[in-house]
């Protein structure tokens, strides 16, 4: 189902939960709504489902405005954060609920339910009650239940939040495969960036009720358009006075500008490890943390503290050691603008033309 | 579309019916009694209230209800504690017996007290032999009030004790507190909201009690005539005005108590 | 300490609850089996028990339906503002604060024969006060909070999510209520019914005022007990009281059974 949202607003009393959100989703896409808790993601999802009515704005499914349609008539499936399974019904009855409402024949219901139970790997559990299932199994039931009436749009509210970290990764892959196989347009809400990056075709970043950015995970990582997105996705260190770093002196032209520097944009090492040593600055290793597959290094350049990673293959550094630091680029932002600045010194000062 | 339209009308009608029922049944009568008592202006209202029999009845009710409530605070706290904290044979049975006064018709309760403590009974004759009258005097009224309001404090204290974290108490012990110190400084404060809201409910019920009291009080005007029986007498002697005036006094008092209970509870929840 | 408190608790229960209950039993047998039967088979006893029965059934049915619906609205309705909900919520408790006698008085004041409304109804041949409708009304008033107060916390505890899930699966409110909400609140409603039955069975003050206590016409079991005591016919009073007490104890047992059943589930 093709979905379009225009100028969506939601107010709860004085609290403005959703502000002017607009987007379009192509049929068959899997979208992640990502953002910190309490940022309005769930409100957007509930408005799409019809469980909450927008203060203003339009929700359009398939070119038809559905604002006034109750949830029963929107053709959606909803997976709740705590699954909201009917706790007095067996797995079978839970999955069959939506079909019974539609007054399908017993045989039809049986076939469809068994098909879904098999698809979700719940065979043998159909006569259990929700309290007899593990968290992962409950999630599968909720998923099967939502899919049973063949909805056009699947909405999932924090589908993995209540699941143990260990099986969460496993379930993620499972869900992504499942949704691809069914081919249904889906939107899920999460506050976990790894989850969004791994599962979603496209991510929408929501903060304080606003849609900050929409794009593929790679896009968003590479080209964050707001300060919030830059700091929310990936790791980064904030630098107040970036003009004091060599190669970024130009930043002084924009007073009040700050910078975000990702660890992967920083290289450290001995002098000989760099192709253009003149682009590096001097720093001192402050702390070293062993991170299993690499070193995390805290390094001080003047009074600016930076964080980066270093391969285990390279020479082991010692705390207090003087090192060369190469900063490839930084995200600069001020109140009006966000842009990427490359290290000016990396352009070879004495290019040799052949 | 048509179906939705119809269901919308349906639900509108349904909602209005429920709300109307509620307002007509609960709110309207209360407004009615206030307007009735002030219908003829302030003076008749004041006259009804300043009748010495009327205010004596109200004062007596207040006094006895306070005594009954204090007794119930002690009994209720003790029993609530014992039933939750100790395991002993018959505990479950006693726990279900607590609700008996709620289940029993109050008139039956009054009759029981009359039978037990009346002039022809064993207790009654011993007491009157000692020059001490129970039935048709104040003690019987207090007993009736205690009986009828018995479950309130217990039922308000129990959930608090049940949900109380045992580790709080244990923490106090590991910090060197003695048993009595722990009880009064750790356990008792967390029981207090239950005790107070239970006591207020018991008090307002004792103020309002009629069935059990009317049978045992003797209803001697100015001596053992409590407010609700006074109101009943006024109605019987066809003086609804006087009945309404005293009712308004009693009602206002009860509303204040109920409001206080609500305040205590919301504050507790707010925490 | 434990050695003191447990016997003390037993003592209070025995003195305050168990002995009185036993006394009713022994009292009604004071003149033997025949005295008890005679007390019960008097014409006024049978009539009074029938009146009580009618009141209990009508009141329980009405207050169950309206109480459950009102509880649903107070917890779930989105068409009521939070402030109005809070206000209504505190109004529900009003009958608790009102002495039953006053409850009866209110109905007499509004619908009595000397009022406009009362006269109107009497003209169309529908007598309210000093007749069954008034007694039912009085009992409805007194027992109204019981059902609402049993069901509301259950609804709050289960939350709205299961109902929302049902609505996204295409179920409308009626279907959702019976298939999703009802199974969860069933036990709360059963408690509410038991309490309402017990209270309407035992209601005395309000009914006494509204009914006028006319023998063989508007007399209920509890007002008959009162009248018998006033007439110093204690044995007869005991007979009827025993029937009422037996019912109450039965209801209490039912409640215990229900609680146990619920714990199993």
Coordinates of N, CA and C in Angstrom, one line a residue, chain B residues 74-255:
Chain B
X74 N -7.5 0.5 66.4 CA -6.7 -0.4 67.1 C -6.9 -1.9 66.7
X75 N -8.2 -2.2 66.7 CA -8.6 -3.6 66.3 C -8.1 -3.9 64.9
X76 N -8.4 -2.9 64.0 CA -8.2 -3.2 62.6 C -6.7 -3.3 62.3
X77 N -5.9 -2.4 62.9 CA -4.5 -2.5 62.6 C -3.9 -3.8 63.1
X78 N -4.3 -4.2 64.3 CA -3.8 -5.4 64.9 C -4.2 -6.6 64.0
X79 N -5.5 -6.7 63.6 CA -6.0 -7.8 62.9 C -5.4 -7.9 61.5
X80 N -5.3 -6.7 60.8 CA -4.7 -6.6 59.5 C -3.3 -7.2 59.6
X81 N -2.6 -6.7 60.6 CA -1.2 -7.2 60.7 C -1.1 -8.7 60.9
X82 N -1.9 -9.2 61.9 CA -1.8 -10.6 62.2 C -2.2 -11.5 61.0
X83 N -3.2 -11.0 60.3 CA -3.7 -11.9 59.2 C -2.7 -11.9 58.0
X84 N -1.9 -10.9 57.9 CA -1.0 -10.8 56.8 C 0.4 -11.4 57.2
X85 N 0.8 -11.1 58.4 CA 2.2 -11.4 58.7 C 2.3 -12.8 59.3
X86 N 1.3 -13.3 60.0 CA 1.5 -14.6 60.7 C 0.8 -15.7 59.9
X87 N 1.3 -16.9 60.0 CA 0.7 -18.1 59.5 C 0.2 -18.9 60.6
X88 N -1.1 -19.2 60.8 CA -1.6 -20.0 61.9 C -2.8 -20.7 61.4
X89 N -3.2 -21.8 62.1 CA -4.4 -22.5 61.6 C -5.6 -21.6 61.7
X90 N -6.5 -21.6 60.7 CA -7.7 -20.8 60.7 C -7.5 -19.4 60.2
X91 N -6.3 -19.1 59.7 CA -6.1 -17.8 59.2 C -7.0 -17.4 58.0
X92 N -7.1 -18.4 57.1 CA -7.9 -18.1 55.9 C -9.4 -17.9 56.3
X93 N -9.9 -18.7 57.2 CA -11.2 -18.6 57.6 C -11.5 -17.3 58.3
X94 N -10.6 -16.8 59.2 CA -10.8 -15.5 59.8 C -10.8 -14.4 58.7
X95 N -9.9 -14.6 57.8 CA -9.8 -13.6 56.7 C -11.1 -13.4 56.0
X96 N -11.7 -14.5 55.7 CA -13.0 -14.4 55.0 C -14.1 -13.9 55.9
X97 N -14.0 -14.2 57.2 CA -15.0 -13.7 58.1 C -15.0 -12.2 58.3
X98 N -13.9 -11.6 58.0 CA -13.8 -10.1 58.2 C -14.9 -9.4 57.4
X99 N -15.3 -9.9 56.3 CA -16.3 -9.2 55.5 C -17.7 -9.5 56.0
X100 N -17.9 -10.3 56.9 CA -19.2 -10.7 57.4 C -20.1 -9.4 57.7
X101 N -19.6 -8.5 58.4 CA -20.5 -7.3 58.7 C -20.9 -6.6 57.4
X102 N -20.1 -6.6 56.4 CA -20.5 -6.0 55.1 C -21.7 -6.9 54.5
X103 N -21.6 -8.2 54.6 CA -22.5 -9.1 54.0 C -23.8 -9.1 54.8
X104 N -23.7 -9.0 56.1 CA -24.9 -9.2 56.9 C -25.8 -8.0 56.9
X105 N -27.1 -8.2 56.7 CA -28.0 -7.0 56.8 C -27.8 -6.3 58.2
X106 N -27.8 -5.0 58.2 CA -27.5 -4.3 59.4 C -28.6 -4.5 60.5
X107 N -29.8 -4.7 60.0 CA -30.9 -5.0 61.0 C -30.6 -6.3 61.7
X108 N -30.1 -7.3 60.9 CA -29.7 -8.5 61.6 C -28.6 -8.3 62.6
X109 N -27.6 -7.5 62.2 CA -26.5 -7.2 63.1 C -27.1 -6.6 64.4
X110 N -28.0 -5.6 64.3 CA -28.6 -5.0 65.4 C -29.3 -6.1 66.3
X111 N -30.0 -6.9 65.6 CA -30.7 -8.0 66.4 C -29.8 -8.9 67.2
X112 N -28.6 -9.2 66.5 CA -27.6 -10.0 67.2 C -27.1 -9.4 68.5
X113 N -26.9 -8.1 68.4 CA -26.3 -7.4 69.5 C -27.4 -7.3 70.6
X114 N -28.6 -7.1 70.2 CA -29.7 -7.1 71.1 C -29.8 -8.4 71.9
X115 N -29.7 -9.5 71.1 CA -29.9 -10.8 71.7 C -28.7 -11.1 72.7
X116 N -27.5 -10.7 72.3 CA -26.3 -11.0 73.1 C -26.3 -10.2 74.4
X117 N -26.6 -8.9 74.2 CA -26.3 -8.0 75.3 C -27.6 -7.5 76.0
X118 N -28.7 -7.9 75.5 CA -30.0 -7.4 76.0 C -30.2 -7.8 77.5
X119 N -31.2 -7.2 78.1 CA -31.5 -7.3 79.5 C -31.7 -8.8 79.9
X120 N -32.2 -9.6 79.0 CA -32.4 -11.0 79.3 C -31.2 -11.9 79.1
X121 N -30.2 -11.4 78.5 CA -29.0 -12.2 78.1 C -28.1 -12.3 79.3
X122 N -27.1 -13.2 79.2 CA -26.2 -13.5 80.3 C -25.3 -12.2 80.5
X123 N -24.8 -11.7 79.4 CA -23.9 -10.5 79.5 C -24.7 -9.4 80.1
X124 N -25.9 -9.2 79.6 CA -26.7 -8.0 80.0 C -27.0 -8.1 81.5
X125 N -27.3 -9.3 82.0 CA -27.7 -9.4 83.4 C -26.5 -9.2 84.3
X126 N -25.4 -9.7 83.9 CA -24.2 -9.5 84.7 C -23.9 -8.0 84.7
X127 N -23.9 -7.4 83.6 CA -23.6 -5.9 83.5 C -24.5 -5.1 84.4
X128 N -25.8 -5.4 84.3 CA -26.8 -4.6 85.0 C -26.6 -4.9 86.5
X129 N -26.2 -6.2 86.9 CA -25.9 -6.5 88.2 C -24.8 -5.6 88.8
X130 N -23.9 -5.3 87.9 CA -22.8 -4.4 88.3 C -23.2 -2.9 88.2
X131 N -24.4 -2.7 87.9 CA -24.9 -1.3 87.8 C -24.5 -0.6 86.5
X132 N -24.4 -1.4 85.5 CA -23.8 -0.9 84.2 C -24.8 -1.3 83.1
X133 N -25.4 -0.4 82.4 CA -26.3 -0.7 81.4 C -25.7 -0.7 80.0
X134 N -26.0 -1.7 79.2 CA -25.5 -1.7 77.9 C -26.5 -1.3 76.8
X135 N -27.5 -2.3 76.7 CA -28.5 -2.1 75.6 C -29.4 -0.9 76.0
X136 N -29.8 -0.2 75.0 CA -30.6 1.1 75.1 C -29.8 2.2 75.8
X137 N -28.5 2.0 75.8 CA -27.6 3.1 76.3 C -26.4 3.2 75.3
X138 N -25.6 4.2 75.6 CA -24.5 4.5 74.7 C -23.6 3.3 74.3
X139 N -23.2 2.4 75.3 CA -22.3 1.4 74.9 C -22.8 0.5 73.7
X140 N -24.1 0.2 73.8 CA -24.7 -0.6 72.7 C -24.5 0.0 71.3
X141 N -24.7 1.4 71.3 CA -24.6 2.1 70.0 C -23.2 1.9 69.5
X142 N -22.2 2.1 70.5 CA -20.8 2.0 70.1 C -20.5 0.6 69.5
X143 N -21.0 -0.4 70.3 CA -20.8 -1.8 69.8 C -21.4 -2.0 68.4
X144 N -22.6 -1.5 68.2 CA -23.2 -1.6 66.9 C -22.4 -1.0 65.8
X145 N -21.9 0.2 66.1 CA -21.0 1.0 65.1 C -19.7 0.2 64.9
X146 N -19.1 -0.3 65.9 CA -17.9 -1.1 65.7 C -18.1 -2.3 64.9
X147 N -19.2 -3.0 65.1 CA -19.6 -4.2 64.4 C -19.7 -3.8 62.9
X148 N -20.5 -2.8 62.6 CA -20.8 -2.5 61.2 C -19.6 -2.0 60.4
X149 N -18.7 -1.3 61.1 CA -17.5 -0.7 60.4 C -16.3 -1.5 60.6
X150 N -16.4 -2.7 61.2 CA -15.3 -3.6 61.5 C -14.3 -3.8 60.3
X151 N -14.9 -4.1 59.1 CA -13.9 -4.5 58.0 C -13.1 -3.3 57.4
X152 N -13.5 -2.1 57.6 CA -12.9 -1.0 56.8 C -11.4 -0.9 57.1
X153 N -11.0 -0.7 58.3 CA -9.5 -0.5 58.6 C -8.7 -1.7 58.1
X154 N -9.2 -2.9 58.4 CA -8.5 -4.1 58.1 C -8.3 -4.2 56.6
X155 N -9.3 -4.0 55.8 CA -9.2 -4.1 54.4 C -8.4 -3.0 53.8
X156 N -8.3 -1.9 54.5 CA -7.4 -0.8 53.9 C -5.9 -1.0 54.3
X157 N -5.7 -1.7 55.4 CA -4.3 -1.9 55.8 C -3.7 -3.1 55.1
X158 N -4.5 -4.1 54.9 CA -3.9 -5.4 54.3 C -3.2 -5.2 53.0
X159 N -3.7 -4.5 52.0 CA -3.0 -4.4 50.7 C -1.6 -3.7 50.9
X160 N -1.6 -2.7 51.8 CA -0.3 -2.0 52.0 C 0.7 -2.9 52.6
X161 N 0.3 -3.7 53.6 CA 1.2 -4.6 54.2 C 1.7 -5.7 53.2
X162 N 0.7 -6.1 52.3 CA 1.1 -7.1 51.4 C 2.1 -6.7 50.4
X163 N 1.9 -5.4 49.9 CA 2.8 -4.9 48.8 C 4.1 -4.4 49.4
X164 N 4.2 -4.3 50.8 CA 5.4 -3.7 51.4 C 6.6 -4.6 51.1
X165 N 7.6 -3.9 50.7 CA 8.8 -4.7 50.4 C 9.5 -5.2 51.7
X166 N 9.6 -6.5 51.8 CA 10.2 -7.1 53.0 C 11.6 -6.6 53.2
X167 N 12.3 -6.3 52.1 CA 13.7 -5.9 52.2 C 13.9 -4.6 52.9
X168 N 12.8 -3.7 52.9 CA 12.9 -2.5 53.6 C 13.1 -2.8 55.1
X169 N 12.3 -3.7 55.6 CA 12.3 -4.1 57.0 C 13.7 -4.7 57.3
X170 N 14.1 -5.6 56.4 CA 15.4 -6.3 56.5 C 16.6 -5.3 56.6
X171 N 16.4 -4.3 55.7 CA 17.5 -3.3 55.7 C 17.6 -2.6 57.0
X172 N 16.4 -2.3 57.6 CA 16.5 -1.7 59.0 C 17.2 -2.6 60.0
X173 N 16.9 -3.9 59.9 CA 17.6 -4.8 60.8 C 19.1 -4.8 60.6
X174 N 19.5 -4.9 59.3 CA 20.9 -4.9 59.1 C 21.6 -3.6 59.5
X175 N 20.8 -2.5 59.6 CA 21.4 -1.3 60.1 C 21.3 -1.2 61.6
X176 N 20.9 -2.3 62.2 CA 21.0 -2.3 63.7 C 19.8 -1.9 64.4
X177 N 18.6 -1.7 63.7 CA 17.4 -1.2 64.4 C 16.8 -2.4 65.1
X178 N 16.2 -2.1 66.3 CA 15.5 -3.1 67.0 C 14.2 -3.4 66.4
X179 N 13.5 -4.5 66.9 CA 12.2 -4.8 66.3 C 11.2 -3.7 66.5
X180 N 11.1 -3.2 67.7 CA 10.1 -2.2 67.9 C 10.4 -0.9 67.2
X181 N 11.7 -0.5 67.1 CA 12.1 0.6 66.4 C 11.8 0.5 64.9
X182 N 12.0 -0.7 64.4 CA 11.7 -1.0 63.0 C 10.2 -0.8 62.7
X183 N 9.4 -1.4 63.7 CA 8.0 -1.3 63.5 C 7.5 0.1 63.4
X184 N 8.0 0.9 64.4 CA 7.4 2.3 64.5 C 8.0 3.2 63.5
X185 N 9.2 3.0 63.0 CA 9.8 3.9 62.1 C 9.8 3.5 60.6
X186 N 9.7 2.2 60.4 CA 9.7 1.7 59.0 C 8.3 1.1 58.6
X187 N 7.8 0.2 59.4 CA 6.5 -0.4 59.0 C 5.3 0.5 59.2
X188 N 5.2 1.0 60.4 CA 4.1 1.8 60.7 C 3.8 3.0 59.7
X189 N 4.9 3.7 59.4 CA 4.6 4.8 58.4 C 4.0 4.4 57.1
X190 N 4.4 3.2 56.6 CA 3.8 2.7 55.4 C 2.4 2.2 55.6
X191 N 2.0 1.8 56.8 CA 0.6 1.4 57.0 C -0.3 2.6 57.2
X192 N 0.3 3.7 57.6 CA -0.5 4.9 58.0 C -1.5 5.3 57.0
X193 N -1.2 5.4 55.7 CA -2.2 5.9 54.8 C -3.4 5.0 54.8
X194 N -3.2 3.7 54.9 CA -4.3 2.7 54.9 C -5.1 2.9 56.2
X195 N -4.4 3.0 57.3 CA -5.1 3.2 58.6 C -6.0 4.5 58.5
X196 N -5.4 5.5 58.0 CA -6.2 6.8 58.0 C -7.3 6.7 57.0
X197 N -7.1 6.2 55.8 CA -8.3 6.2 54.9 C -9.3 5.2 55.4
X198 N -8.9 4.1 55.9 CA -9.8 3.1 56.5 C -10.6 3.7 57.6
X199 N -9.9 4.4 58.5 CA -10.6 5.0 59.6 C -11.6 6.1 59.2
X200 N -11.3 6.8 58.2 CA -12.2 7.9 57.7 C -13.5 7.2 57.1
X201 N -13.2 6.2 56.4 CA -14.4 5.5 55.8 C -15.3 4.9 56.9
X202 N -14.6 4.3 57.9 CA -15.3 3.7 59.0 C -16.1 4.8 59.8
X203 N -15.5 6.0 59.9 CA -16.1 7.1 60.6 C -17.3 7.5 59.9
X204 N -17.2 7.7 58.6 CA -18.4 8.2 57.8 C -19.5 7.2 57.8
X205 N -19.1 5.9 57.8 CA -20.1 4.9 57.8 C -20.8 4.9 59.2
X206 N -20.0 5.1 60.3 CA -20.6 5.1 61.6 C -21.6 6.2 61.8
X207 N -21.2 7.4 61.2 CA -22.1 8.5 61.3 C -23.4 8.2 60.6
X208 N -23.4 7.4 59.6 CA -24.6 7.2 58.8 C -25.4 6.0 59.2
X209 N -24.8 5.2 60.1 CA -25.4 3.9 60.4 C -26.8 4.1 61.0
X210 N -27.7 3.2 60.5 CA -29.1 3.3 61.0 C -29.6 2.0 61.5
X211 N -29.5 1.0 60.6 CA -30.2 -0.3 60.9 C -29.8 -1.0 62.2
X212 N -28.5 -1.1 62.4 CA -28.0 -1.8 63.6 C -28.3 -1.0 64.8
X213 N -28.2 0.4 64.7 CA -28.3 1.2 65.9 C -29.8 1.3 66.3
X214 N -30.7 1.5 65.4 CA -32.1 1.8 65.7 C -32.6 0.7 66.6
X215 N -32.1 -0.6 66.4 CA -32.7 -1.7 67.2 C -32.1 -1.7 68.6
X216 N -30.9 -1.2 68.8 CA -30.3 -1.4 70.2 C -30.2 -0.1 71.0
X217 N -30.5 1.1 70.3 CA -30.3 2.3 71.0 C -31.3 2.7 72.0
X218 N -32.5 2.2 71.8 CA -33.6 2.7 72.7 C -34.2 4.0 72.2
X219 N -33.4 4.8 71.5 CA -33.8 6.1 70.9 C -34.5 7.0 71.8
X220 N -33.9 7.2 73.0 CA -34.5 8.2 73.9 C -34.0 9.6 73.5
X221 N -34.9 10.5 73.1 CA -34.5 11.8 72.6 C -33.6 12.5 73.6
X222 N -32.5 13.1 73.1 CA -31.6 13.8 73.9 C -30.6 12.9 74.7
X223 N -30.8 11.6 74.7 CA -29.9 10.7 75.4 C -29.3 9.7 74.5
X224 N -30.1 8.9 73.8 CA -29.5 7.8 72.9 C -30.1 7.9 71.5
X225 N -30.6 9.1 71.2 CA -31.1 9.3 69.8 C -30.0 9.8 68.9
X226 N -29.6 9.0 68.0 CA -28.5 9.5 67.1 C -29.1 10.1 65.9
X227 N -28.3 10.8 65.1 CA -28.8 11.6 64.0 C -29.7 10.9 63.0
X228 N -29.2 9.7 62.5 CA -30.0 9.1 61.5 C -31.3 8.6 62.0
X229 N -31.4 8.2 63.3 CA -32.7 7.8 63.8 C -33.5 9.1 64.0
X230 N -32.9 10.2 64.4 CA -33.6 11.4 64.5 C -34.3 11.8 63.2
X231 N -33.5 11.7 62.1 CA -34.1 12.0 60.8 C -35.2 11.1 60.5
X232 N -35.1 9.8 60.8 CA -36.2 8.9 60.6 C -37.4 9.3 61.3
X233 N -37.2 9.7 62.6 CA -38.3 10.1 63.4 C -39.0 11.3 62.8
X234 N -38.3 12.3 62.3 CA -38.8 13.5 61.7 C -39.7 13.1 60.5
X235 N -39.2 12.1 59.7 CA -39.9 11.7 58.5 C -41.2 11.1 59.0
X236 N -41.1 10.2 60.0 CA -42.3 9.5 60.5 C -43.4 10.5 61.0
X237 N -42.9 11.5 61.6 CA -43.8 12.5 62.2 C -44.1 13.6 61.1
X238 N -43.9 13.3 59.9 CA -44.2 14.1 58.8 C -43.7 15.5 58.8
X239 N -42.4 15.6 59.1 CA -41.7 16.9 59.1 C -40.5 16.8 58.2
X240 N -40.7 16.7 56.9 CA -39.6 16.5 56.0 C -38.6 17.6 56.0
X241 N -39.1 18.8 56.3 CA -38.2 20.0 56.4 C -37.1 19.8 57.4
X242 N -37.5 19.4 58.6 CA -36.6 19.2 59.7 C -35.6 18.1 59.4
X243 N -36.2 17.0 58.8 CA -35.4 15.9 58.4 C -34.3 16.3 57.4
X244 N -34.7 17.1 56.4 CA -33.8 17.5 55.4 C -32.7 18.4 56.0
X245 N -33.0 19.3 56.9 CA -32.0 20.1 57.5 C -30.9 19.3 58.2
X246 N -31.3 18.4 59.0 CA -30.3 17.6 59.7 C -29.6 16.7 58.7
X247 N -30.3 16.2 57.7 CA -29.6 15.4 56.7 C -28.5 16.2 56.0
X248 N -28.8 17.5 55.7 CA -27.8 18.3 55.1 C -26.6 18.5 55.9
X249 N -26.8 18.6 57.2 CA -25.6 18.7 58.1 C -24.8 17.5 58.1
X250 N -25.5 16.4 58.2 CA -24.8 15.1 58.2 C -24.1 14.8 56.9
X251 N -24.8 15.1 55.8 CA -24.3 14.8 54.5 C -23.0 15.6 54.2
X252 N -23.1 16.9 54.6 CA -21.9 17.8 54.4 C -20.7 17.2 55.1
X253 N -20.9 16.8 56.3 CA -19.8 16.2 57.1 C -19.3 15.0 56.4
X254 N -20.2 14.1 55.9 CA -19.7 12.9 55.2 C -19.0 13.2 53.9
X255 N -19.5 14.2 53.2 CA -18.8 14.6 51.9 C -17.4 15.1 52.2

